[in-house]
């Protein structure tokens, strides 16, 4: 008996999480992509279980017409591709079924912020409240350490080593790495931890480092809103107001100051140097090179 789209999608999500061991973020990204595919098929009068080549091409054109980023379209099609492979593996589709091909990736260089723009964004957080201090500390952490939005939102108070000026970051694939930070960020963390304690009225039970107004862990959407708000206050163009742009910016600035590619790969937590190569080329120990190269060290 043929399975429904919803049943197949749910089984695929379990497979992604439990058998493939992929992250909840990946599973959620694939789920949203499959929902977009279903909505498109329903509007076009197509069966969402039938991922035909012509239908997929039309779907990709529709996504492009919505001005979606090339990287977003890649992720959506990657989810469809994995889903079709899963259905073949599961016996829901015959061997030899056409497997979706990923569209060509855009070669556009990542947008970056100048050092002056980053400083203006940080200055836009100046103020006496917990939220002013939280926003500056979170944004300075992104700009100083080059970590991903999800990594920042996952930081705990115990992730901080102020003595050694290191962050313990849990990256993609649950890989842990140490990321160094500069003396000025250490001072900012010290100020923030005091403000955080006052905000929580001395409650020591909450372990996450950055908190929302509801005293809950800061989400990626919360972080995006912070970048948007503070960036607009600093009169920075809206198309560059995203958390990952701060990551791209520090990577680019470090390379321009002489950090080699292998060290940058370790600093950013890339599993493959091919991912880092989009920023450029050049070797030495992470802490020594970082202290020499970081624009704000």
PDB file of C-alpha atoms in Angstrom:
ATOM      1  CA  UNK A   1       0.000   0.000   0.000  1.00  0.00           C
ATOM      2  CA  UNK A   2       1.509   3.385  -1.042  1.00  0.00           C
ATOM      3  CA  UNK A   3       2.547   5.648   1.826  1.00  0.00           C
ATOM      4  CA  UNK A   4       1.305   9.225   2.081  1.00  0.00           C
ATOM      5  CA  UNK A   5       3.583  12.229   1.698  1.00  0.00           C
ATOM      6  CA  UNK A   6       3.233  13.063   5.403  1.00  0.00           C
ATOM      7  CA  UNK A   7       4.065   9.512   6.502  1.00  0.00           C
ATOM      8  CA  UNK A   8       7.092   9.414   4.204  1.00  0.00           C
ATOM      9  CA  UNK A   9       8.296  12.829   5.362  1.00  0.00           C
ATOM     10  CA  UNK A  10       8.004  11.857   9.050  1.00  0.00           C
ATOM     11  CA  UNK A  11       9.847   8.561   8.460  1.00  0.00           C
ATOM     12  CA  UNK A  12      12.571  10.460   6.592  1.00  0.00           C
ATOM     13  CA  UNK A  13      12.981  12.886   9.498  1.00  0.00           C
ATOM     14  CA  UNK A  14      13.397   9.959  11.924  1.00  0.00           C
ATOM     15  CA  UNK A  15      15.964   8.429   9.555  1.00  0.00           C
ATOM     16  CA  UNK A  16      17.924  11.705   9.356  1.00  0.00           C
ATOM     17  CA  UNK A  17      18.012  12.121  13.132  1.00  0.00           C
ATOM     18  CA  UNK A  18      18.258   8.554  14.417  1.00  0.00           C
ATOM     19  CA  UNK A  19      20.091   6.578  11.720  1.00  0.00           C
ATOM     20  CA  UNK A  20      22.162   9.241  10.000  1.00  0.00           C
ATOM     21  CA  UNK A  21      22.820  11.073  13.280  1.00  0.00           C
ATOM     22  CA  UNK A  22      22.402  14.498  11.690  1.00  0.00           C
ATOM     23  CA  UNK A  23      21.556  17.595  13.706  1.00  0.00           C
ATOM     24  CA  UNK A  24      18.086  18.896  14.509  1.00  0.00           C
ATOM     25  CA  UNK A  25      18.939  21.995  12.456  1.00  0.00           C
ATOM     26  CA  UNK A  26      19.587  19.836   9.368  1.00  0.00           C
ATOM     27  CA  UNK A  27      16.378  17.856   9.925  1.00  0.00           C
ATOM     28  CA  UNK A  28      14.400  21.093  10.326  1.00  0.00           C
ATOM     29  CA  UNK A  29      15.967  22.586   7.172  1.00  0.00           C
ATOM     30  CA  UNK A  30      15.050  19.475   5.168  1.00  0.00           C
ATOM     31  CA  UNK A  31      11.532  19.447   6.652  1.00  0.00           C
ATOM     32  CA  UNK A  32      10.921  23.063   5.596  1.00  0.00           C
ATOM     33  CA  UNK A  33      12.262  22.310   2.115  1.00  0.00           C
ATOM     34  CA  UNK A  34       9.908  19.349   1.727  1.00  0.00           C
ATOM     35  CA  UNK A  35       6.985  21.506   2.885  1.00  0.00           C
ATOM     36  CA  UNK A  36       7.878  24.074   0.206  1.00  0.00           C
ATOM     37  CA  UNK A  37       7.960  21.244  -2.359  1.00  0.00           C
ATOM     38  CA  UNK A  38       4.547  19.984  -1.235  1.00  0.00           C
ATOM     39  CA  UNK A  39       3.017  23.484  -1.359  1.00  0.00           C
ATOM     40  CA  UNK A  40       4.427  24.004  -4.863  1.00  0.00           C
ATOM     41  CA  UNK A  41       3.065  20.653  -6.074  1.00  0.00           C
ATOM     42  CA  UNK A  42      -0.386  21.293  -4.625  1.00  0.00           C
ATOM     43  CA  UNK A  43      -0.566  24.663  -6.373  1.00  0.00           C
ATOM     44  CA  UNK A  44       0.661  23.149  -9.653  1.00  0.00           C
ATOM     45  CA  UNK A  45      -1.661  20.123  -9.413  1.00  0.00           C
ATOM     46  CA  UNK A  46       1.253  17.681  -9.092  1.00  0.00           C
ATOM     47  CA  UNK A  47       1.812  14.675  -6.840  1.00  0.00           C
ATOM     48  CA  UNK A  48       4.498  15.653  -4.276  1.00  0.00           C
ATOM     49  CA  UNK A  49       5.571  11.994  -4.046  1.00  0.00           C
ATOM     50  CA  UNK A  50       6.644  12.117  -7.703  1.00  0.00           C
ATOM     51  CA  UNK A  51       9.924  14.069  -7.871  1.00  0.00           C
ATOM     52  CA  UNK A  52      10.180  14.194 -11.659  1.00  0.00           C
ATOM     53  CA  UNK A  53      13.018  16.033 -13.401  1.00  0.00           C
ATOM     54  CA  UNK A  54      10.780  18.508 -15.226  1.00  0.00           C
ATOM     55  CA  UNK A  55       8.753  19.283 -12.080  1.00  0.00           C
ATOM     56  CA  UNK A  56      11.934  19.855 -10.070  1.00  0.00           C
ATOM     57  CA  UNK A  57      13.299  22.241 -12.714  1.00  0.00           C
ATOM     58  CA  UNK A  58      10.063  24.242 -12.546  1.00  0.00           C
ATOM     59  CA  UNK A  59      10.233  24.222  -8.743  1.00  0.00           C
ATOM     60  CA  UNK A  60      13.800  25.594  -8.802  1.00  0.00           C
ATOM     61  CA  UNK A  61      12.729  28.342 -11.226  1.00  0.00           C
ATOM     62  CA  UNK A  62       9.887  29.238  -8.840  1.00  0.00           C
ATOM     63  CA  UNK A  63      12.333  29.444  -5.927  1.00  0.00           C
ATOM     64  CA  UNK A  64      14.654  31.692  -7.943  1.00  0.00           C
ATOM     65  CA  UNK A  65      11.719  33.955  -8.841  1.00  0.00           C
ATOM     66  CA  UNK A  66      11.177  34.411  -5.084  1.00  0.00           C
ATOM     67  CA  UNK A  67      14.756  35.788  -4.958  1.00  0.00           C
ATOM     68  CA  UNK A  68      15.924  32.993  -2.672  1.00  0.00           C
ATOM     69  CA  UNK A  69      19.679  32.730  -2.205  1.00  0.00           C
ATOM     70  CA  UNK A  70      21.560  30.129  -4.237  1.00  0.00           C
ATOM     71  CA  UNK A  71      22.707  28.490  -0.990  1.00  0.00           C
ATOM     72  CA  UNK A  72      19.084  28.200   0.233  1.00  0.00           C
ATOM     73  CA  UNK A  73      17.990  26.546  -3.018  1.00  0.00           C
ATOM     74  CA  UNK A  74      20.938  24.152  -2.727  1.00  0.00           C
ATOM     75  CA  UNK A  75      19.757  23.105   0.749  1.00  0.00           C
ATOM     76  CA  UNK A  76      16.149  22.631  -0.383  1.00  0.00           C
ATOM     77  CA  UNK A  77      17.176  20.423  -3.321  1.00  0.00           C
ATOM     78  CA  UNK A  78      19.688  18.555  -1.114  1.00  0.00           C
ATOM     79  CA  UNK A  79      16.777  17.687   1.177  1.00  0.00           C
ATOM     80  CA  UNK A  80      14.688  16.433  -1.748  1.00  0.00           C
ATOM     81  CA  UNK A  81      17.655  14.434  -3.020  1.00  0.00           C
ATOM     82  CA  UNK A  82      18.193  12.777   0.394  1.00  0.00           C
ATOM     83  CA  UNK A  83      14.466  12.068   0.703  1.00  0.00           C
ATOM     84  CA  UNK A  84      14.324  10.317  -2.690  1.00  0.00           C
ATOM     85  CA  UNK A  85      17.421   8.248  -1.808  1.00  0.00           C
ATOM     86  CA  UNK A  86      15.774   7.303   1.503  1.00  0.00           C
ATOM     87  CA  UNK A  87      12.608   6.175  -0.271  1.00  0.00           C
ATOM     88  CA  UNK A  88      14.637   3.980  -2.646  1.00  0.00           C
ATOM     89  CA  UNK A  89      16.524   2.527   0.327  1.00  0.00           C
ATOM     90  CA  UNK A  90      13.215   1.971   2.129  1.00  0.00           C
ATOM     91  CA  UNK A  91      11.710   0.127  -0.841  1.00  0.00           C
ATOM     92  CA  UNK A  92       9.079   2.820  -1.498  1.00  0.00           C
ATOM     93  CA  UNK A  93      10.652   3.577  -4.899  1.00  0.00           C
ATOM     94  CA  UNK A  94      12.307   1.165  -7.357  1.00  0.00           C
ATOM     95  CA  UNK A  95      16.068   0.964  -7.861  1.00  0.00           C
ATOM     96  CA  UNK A  96      17.080   3.178 -10.770  1.00  0.00           C
ATOM     97  CA  UNK A  97      14.690   5.989  -9.781  1.00  0.00           C
ATOM     98  CA  UNK A  98      15.986   9.377 -10.952  1.00  0.00           C
ATOM     99  CA  UNK A  99      17.836  11.143  -8.119  1.00  0.00           C
ATOM    100  CA  UNK A 100      17.590  14.958  -8.081  1.00  0.00           C
ATOM    101  CA  UNK A 101      20.777  16.772  -9.061  1.00  0.00           C
ATOM    102  CA  UNK A 102      21.930  19.803  -7.094  1.00  0.00           C
ATOM    103  CA  UNK A 103      21.772  23.068  -9.082  1.00  0.00           C
ATOM    104  CA  UNK A 104      25.040  24.843  -9.837  1.00  0.00           C
ATOM    105  CA  UNK A 105      26.267  26.809  -6.855  1.00  0.00           C
ATOM    106  CA  UNK A 106      26.659  30.553  -7.139  1.00  0.00           C
ATOM    107  CA  UNK A 107      30.299  31.695  -7.162  1.00  0.00           C
ATOM    108  CA  UNK A 108      29.440  35.015  -5.520  1.00  0.00           C
ATOM    109  CA  UNK A 109      31.845  36.069  -2.797  1.00  0.00           C
ATOM    110  CA  UNK A 110      30.310  36.428   0.654  1.00  0.00           C
ATOM    111  CA  UNK A 111      29.231  39.911   1.725  1.00  0.00           C
ATOM    112  CA  UNK A 112      31.394  41.413   4.446  1.00  0.00           C
ATOM    113  CA  UNK A 113      31.355  44.383   6.799  1.00  0.00           C
ATOM    114  CA  UNK A 114      34.250  46.808   7.095  1.00  0.00           C
ATOM    115  CA  UNK A 115      35.993  47.127  10.450  1.00  0.00           C
ATOM    116  CA  UNK A 116      34.454  50.580  10.758  1.00  0.00           C
ATOM    117  CA  UNK A 117      30.940  49.232  10.186  1.00  0.00           C
ATOM    118  CA  UNK A 118      31.462  46.501  12.791  1.00  0.00           C
ATOM    119  CA  UNK A 119      32.595  49.103  15.317  1.00  0.00           C
ATOM    120  CA  UNK A 120      29.548  51.280  14.553  1.00  0.00           C
ATOM    121  CA  UNK A 121      27.237  48.298  15.137  1.00  0.00           C
ATOM    122  CA  UNK A 122      28.935  47.589  18.477  1.00  0.00           C
ATOM    123  CA  UNK A 123      28.712  51.265  19.456  1.00  0.00           C
ATOM    124  CA  UNK A 124      24.971  51.166  18.668  1.00  0.00           C
ATOM    125  CA  UNK A 125      24.626  48.792  21.643  1.00  0.00           C
ATOM    126  CA  UNK A 126      25.962  51.343  24.139  1.00  0.00           C
ATOM    127  CA  UNK A 127      23.468  51.723  26.974  1.00  0.00           C
ATOM    128  CA  UNK A 128      22.840  50.803  30.601  1.00  0.00           C
ATOM    129  CA  UNK A 129      20.354  47.930  30.230  1.00  0.00           C
ATOM    130  CA  UNK A 130      20.914  44.170  30.276  1.00  0.00           C
ATOM    131  CA  UNK A 131      19.752  44.031  26.638  1.00  0.00           C
ATOM    132  CA  UNK A 132      22.282  46.662  25.525  1.00  0.00           C
ATOM    133  CA  UNK A 133      25.069  44.719  27.230  1.00  0.00           C
ATOM    134  CA  UNK A 134      23.797  41.356  25.938  1.00  0.00           C
ATOM    135  CA  UNK A 135      23.553  42.618  22.366  1.00  0.00           C
ATOM    136  CA  UNK A 136      27.047  44.124  22.401  1.00  0.00           C
ATOM    137  CA  UNK A 137      28.558  40.983  23.936  1.00  0.00           C
ATOM    138  CA  UNK A 138      26.795  38.647  21.487  1.00  0.00           C
ATOM    139  CA  UNK A 139      27.739  40.766  18.464  1.00  0.00           C
ATOM    140  CA  UNK A 140      31.308  41.241  19.673  1.00  0.00           C
ATOM    141  CA  UNK A 141      31.562  37.457  20.123  1.00  0.00           C
ATOM    142  CA  UNK A 142      30.432  36.920  16.519  1.00  0.00           C
ATOM    143  CA  UNK A 143      32.812  39.607  15.238  1.00  0.00           C
ATOM    144  CA  UNK A 144      35.767  38.459  17.378  1.00  0.00           C
ATOM    145  CA  UNK A 145      35.409  34.677  17.281  1.00  0.00           C
ATOM    146  CA  UNK A 146      33.759  34.088  13.889  1.00  0.00           C
ATOM    147  CA  UNK A 147      31.407  31.443  15.278  1.00  0.00           C
ATOM    148  CA  UNK A 148      28.128  30.420  13.659  1.00  0.00           C
ATOM    149  CA  UNK A 149      24.780  31.783  14.889  1.00  0.00           C
ATOM    150  CA  UNK A 150      23.760  28.317  16.126  1.00  0.00           C
ATOM    151  CA  UNK A 151      27.091  27.993  17.968  1.00  0.00           C
ATOM    152  CA  UNK A 152      26.601  31.318  19.716  1.00  0.00           C
ATOM    153  CA  UNK A 153      23.038  30.433  20.756  1.00  0.00           C
ATOM    154  CA  UNK A 154      24.352  27.125  22.141  1.00  0.00           C
ATOM    155  CA  UNK A 155      26.988  28.719  24.386  1.00  0.00           C
ATOM    156  CA  UNK A 156      26.719  28.056  28.112  1.00  0.00           C
ATOM    157  CA  UNK A 157      28.277  30.019  30.955  1.00  0.00           C
ATOM    158  CA  UNK A 158      30.589  27.014  31.345  1.00  0.00           C
ATOM    159  CA  UNK A 159      31.719  27.442  27.714  1.00  0.00           C
ATOM    160  CA  UNK A 160      33.721  30.495  28.821  1.00  0.00           C
ATOM    161  CA  UNK A 161      37.309  30.209  29.992  1.00  0.00           C
ATOM    162  CA  UNK A 162      38.210  33.772  30.907  1.00  0.00           C
ATOM    163  CA  UNK A 163      41.654  32.874  32.282  1.00  0.00           C
ATOM    164  CA  UNK A 164      42.834  31.319  29.006  1.00  0.00           C
ATOM    165  CA  UNK A 165      40.600  33.554  26.857  1.00  0.00           C
ATOM    166  CA  UNK A 166      38.980  30.596  25.112  1.00  0.00           C
ATOM    167  CA  UNK A 167      35.455  29.581  24.161  1.00  0.00           C
ATOM    168  CA  UNK A 168      34.438  25.915  24.049  1.00  0.00           C
ATOM    169  CA  UNK A 169      32.200  25.774  20.980  1.00  0.00           C
ATOM    170  CA  UNK A 170      29.979  22.885  19.896  1.00  0.00           C
ATOM    171  CA  UNK A 171      29.996  22.997  16.102  1.00  0.00           C
ATOM    172  CA  UNK A 172      28.488  21.034  13.244  1.00  0.00           C
ATOM    173  CA  UNK A 173      28.346  17.279  13.769  1.00  0.00           C
ATOM    174  CA  UNK A 174      28.628  17.898  17.536  1.00  0.00           C
ATOM    175  CA  UNK A 175      32.361  18.575  17.102  1.00  0.00           C
ATOM    176  CA  UNK A 176      33.883  20.558  19.957  1.00  0.00           C
ATOM    177  CA  UNK A 177      36.607  23.136  19.369  1.00  0.00           C
ATOM    178  CA  UNK A 178      38.368  25.864  21.304  1.00  0.00           C
ATOM    179  CA  UNK A 179      38.155  29.383  19.903  1.00  0.00           C
ATOM    180  CA  UNK A 180      40.459  32.094  21.289  1.00  0.00           C
ATOM    181  CA  UNK A 181      39.277  35.638  21.915  1.00  0.00           C
ATOM    182  CA  UNK A 182      40.947  38.982  22.545  1.00  0.00           C
ATOM    183  CA  UNK A 183      41.486  40.881  25.798  1.00  0.00           C
ATOM    184  CA  UNK A 184      38.783  43.456  25.026  1.00  0.00           C
ATOM    185  CA  UNK A 185      36.188  40.687  24.610  1.00  0.00           C
ATOM    186  CA  UNK A 186      37.310  39.174  27.933  1.00  0.00           C
ATOM    187  CA  UNK A 187      36.514  42.502  29.610  1.00  0.00           C
ATOM    188  CA  UNK A 188      33.152  42.638  27.825  1.00  0.00           C
ATOM    189  CA  UNK A 189      32.301  39.113  29.034  1.00  0.00           C
ATOM    190  CA  UNK A 190      33.130  40.142  32.613  1.00  0.00           C
ATOM    191  CA  UNK A 191      30.758  43.116  32.395  1.00  0.00           C
ATOM    192  CA  UNK A 192      28.064  40.985  30.751  1.00  0.00           C
ATOM    193  CA  UNK A 193      28.234  38.200  33.352  1.00  0.00           C
ATOM    194  CA  UNK A 194      27.592  40.774  36.077  1.00  0.00           C
ATOM    195  CA  UNK A 195      24.617  42.231  34.141  1.00  0.00           C
ATOM    196  CA  UNK A 196      23.313  38.728  33.472  1.00  0.00           C
ATOM    197  CA  UNK A 197      23.414  37.868  37.172  1.00  0.00           C
ATOM    198  CA  UNK A 198      21.446  41.033  37.995  1.00  0.00           C
ATOM    199  CA  UNK A 199      18.932  40.222  35.220  1.00  0.00           C
ATOM    200  CA  UNK A 200      18.391  36.754  36.725  1.00  0.00           C
ATOM    201  CA  UNK A 201      18.185  38.136  40.283  1.00  0.00           C
ATOM    202  CA  UNK A 202      21.058  35.865  41.252  1.00  0.00           C
ATOM    203  CA  UNK A 203      19.353  32.701  39.940  1.00  0.00           C
ATOM    204  CA  UNK A 204      22.151  30.224  39.141  1.00  0.00           C
ATOM    205  CA  UNK A 205      19.967  27.495  37.570  1.00  0.00           C
ATOM    206  CA  UNK A 206      19.992  28.897  34.002  1.00  0.00           C
ATOM    207  CA  UNK A 207      23.176  27.669  32.296  1.00  0.00           C
ATOM    208  CA  UNK A 208      22.818  29.204  28.802  1.00  0.00           C
ATOM    209  CA  UNK A 209      25.007  32.265  28.285  1.00  0.00           C
ATOM    210  CA  UNK A 210      22.752  34.538  26.231  1.00  0.00           C
ATOM    211  CA  UNK A 211      19.124  34.946  27.313  1.00  0.00           C
ATOM    212  CA  UNK A 212      15.983  36.481  25.820  1.00  0.00           C
ATOM    213  CA  UNK A 213      13.544  38.798  27.605  1.00  0.00           C
ATOM    214  CA  UNK A 214      11.677  35.636  28.688  1.00  0.00           C
ATOM    215  CA  UNK A 215      14.852  34.376  30.390  1.00  0.00           C
ATOM    216  CA  UNK A 216      15.041  31.621  27.789  1.00  0.00           C
ATOM    217  CA  UNK A 217      18.084  30.745  25.642  1.00  0.00           C
ATOM    218  CA  UNK A 218      18.540  33.203  22.789  1.00  0.00           C
ATOM    219  CA  UNK A 219      17.286  31.696  19.503  1.00  0.00           C
ATOM    220  CA  UNK A 220      18.758  32.214  16.035  1.00  0.00           C
ATOM    221  CA  UNK A 221      15.726  34.356  15.159  1.00  0.00           C
ATOM    222  CA  UNK A 222      16.374  36.479  18.268  1.00  0.00           C
ATOM    223  CA  UNK A 223      19.999  36.881  17.167  1.00  0.00           C
ATOM    224  CA  UNK A 224      18.981  37.858  13.634  1.00  0.00           C
ATOM    225  CA  UNK A 225      16.675  40.526  15.081  1.00  0.00           C
ATOM    226  CA  UNK A 226      19.503  41.884  17.229  1.00  0.00           C
ATOM    227  CA  UNK A 227      21.815  42.176  14.196  1.00  0.00           C
ATOM    228  CA  UNK A 228      19.041  43.865  12.189  1.00  0.00           C
ATOM    229  CA  UNK A 229      18.140  46.319  14.965  1.00  0.00           C
ATOM    230  CA  UNK A 230      21.675  47.355  15.900  1.00  0.00           C
ATOM    231  CA  UNK A 231      22.842  47.429  12.284  1.00  0.00           C
ATOM    232  CA  UNK A 232      20.018  49.767  11.271  1.00  0.00           C
ATOM    233  CA  UNK A 233      20.827  52.001  14.252  1.00  0.00           C
ATOM    234  CA  UNK A 234      24.399  52.132  12.878  1.00  0.00           C
ATOM    235  CA  UNK A 235      23.130  52.962   9.339  1.00  0.00           C
ATOM    236  CA  UNK A 236      24.632  49.798   7.845  1.00  0.00           C
ATOM    237  CA  UNK A 237      22.962  48.585   4.593  1.00  0.00           C
ATOM    238  CA  UNK A 238      20.239  46.035   5.372  1.00  0.00           C
ATOM    239  CA  UNK A 239      21.485  43.451   2.845  1.00  0.00           C
ATOM    240  CA  UNK A 240      24.566  42.899   5.045  1.00  0.00           C
ATOM    241  CA  UNK A 241      22.743  42.652   8.362  1.00  0.00           C
ATOM    242  CA  UNK A 242      22.888  38.921   9.064  1.00  0.00           C
ATOM    243  CA  UNK A 243      24.808  37.009  11.767  1.00  0.00           C
ATOM    244  CA  UNK A 244      26.790  34.999   9.203  1.00  0.00           C
ATOM    245  CA  UNK A 245      28.076  38.220   7.606  1.00  0.00           C
ATOM    246  CA  UNK A 246      30.031  38.914  10.809  1.00  0.00           C
ATOM    247  CA  UNK A 247      31.562  35.435  10.464  1.00  0.00           C
ATOM    248  CA  UNK A 248      32.470  36.058   6.817  1.00  0.00           C
ATOM    249  CA  UNK A 249      33.896  39.451   7.760  1.00  0.00           C
ATOM    250  CA  UNK A 250      36.314  38.232  10.432  1.00  0.00           C
ATOM    251  CA  UNK A 251      37.431  35.365   8.154  1.00  0.00           C
ATOM    252  CA  UNK A 252      38.222  37.826   5.371  1.00  0.00           C
ATOM    253  CA  UNK A 253      39.961  40.332   7.673  1.00  0.00           C
ATOM    254  CA  UNK A 254      42.120  37.593   9.245  1.00  0.00           C
ATOM    255  CA  UNK A 255      43.257  36.377   5.830  1.00  0.00           C
ATOM    256  CA  UNK A 256      44.115  39.912   4.754  1.00  0.00           C
ATOM    257  CA  UNK A 257      46.261  40.194   7.888  1.00  0.00           C
ATOM    258  CA  UNK A 258      48.207  37.024   7.079  1.00  0.00           C
ATOM    259  CA  UNK A 259      46.418  34.128   8.765  1.00  0.00           C
ATOM    260  CA  UNK A 260      47.058  30.936   6.795  1.00  0.00           C
ATOM    261  CA  UNK A 261      44.229  28.848   5.396  1.00  0.00           C
ATOM    262  CA  UNK A 262      44.736  25.786   7.634  1.00  0.00           C
ATOM    263  CA  UNK A 263      44.642  27.890  10.798  1.00  0.00           C
ATOM    264  CA  UNK A 264      41.557  29.698   9.539  1.00  0.00           C
ATOM    265  CA  UNK A 265      39.918  26.329   8.823  1.00  0.00           C
ATOM    266  CA  UNK A 266      40.507  25.307  12.461  1.00  0.00           C
ATOM    267  CA  UNK A 267      39.364  28.700  13.754  1.00  0.00           C
ATOM    268  CA  UNK A 268      36.081  28.568  11.805  1.00  0.00           C
ATOM    269  CA  UNK A 269      35.449  24.866  12.479  1.00  0.00           C
ATOM    270  CA  UNK A 270      35.273  23.834   8.816  1.00  0.00           C
ATOM    271  CA  UNK A 271      35.494  20.059   8.296  1.00  0.00           C
ATOM    272  CA  UNK A 272      36.960  20.560   4.813  1.00  0.00           C
ATOM    273  CA  UNK A 273      39.542  23.109   3.724  1.00  0.00           C
ATOM    274  CA  UNK A 274      37.613  23.422   0.457  1.00  0.00           C
ATOM    275  CA  UNK A 275      34.980  25.355   2.431  1.00  0.00           C
ATOM    276  CA  UNK A 276      37.639  27.710   3.786  1.00  0.00           C
ATOM    277  CA  UNK A 277      39.267  28.216   0.370  1.00  0.00           C
ATOM    278  CA  UNK A 278      36.432  30.478  -0.724  1.00  0.00           C
ATOM    279  CA  UNK A 279      38.002  33.127   1.507  1.00  0.00           C
ATOM    280  CA  UNK A 280      41.584  32.800  -0.016  1.00  0.00           C
ATOM    281  CA  UNK A 281      45.112  31.157   0.649  1.00  0.00           C
ATOM    282  CA  UNK A 282      48.162  30.904   3.241  1.00  0.00           C
ATOM    283  CA  UNK A 283      50.445  28.404   8.279  1.00  0.00           C
ATOM    284  CA  UNK A 284      51.383  28.728  12.122  1.00  0.00           C
ATOM    285  CA  UNK A 285      49.788  27.873  15.495  1.00  0.00           C
ATOM    286  CA  UNK A 286      46.216  29.083  16.084  1.00  0.00           C
ATOM    287  CA  UNK A 287      46.806  31.254  19.154  1.00  0.00           C
ATOM    288  CA  UNK A 288      50.069  32.847  17.881  1.00  0.00           C
ATOM    289  CA  UNK A 289      48.645  33.616  14.457  1.00  0.00           C
ATOM    290  CA  UNK A 290      45.372  34.831  15.956  1.00  0.00           C
ATOM    291  CA  UNK A 291      47.119  37.293  18.313  1.00  0.00           C
ATOM    292  CA  UNK A 292      49.211  38.593  15.409  1.00  0.00           C
ATOM    293  CA  UNK A 293      46.427  38.725  12.842  1.00  0.00           C
ATOM    294  CA  UNK A 294      43.146  39.606  14.546  1.00  0.00           C
ATOM    295  CA  UNK A 295      42.067  43.173  13.654  1.00  0.00           C
ATOM    296  CA  UNK A 296      40.697  43.718  17.182  1.00  0.00           C
ATOM    297  CA  UNK A 297      43.225  41.698  19.264  1.00  0.00           C
TER     298      UNK A 297
END
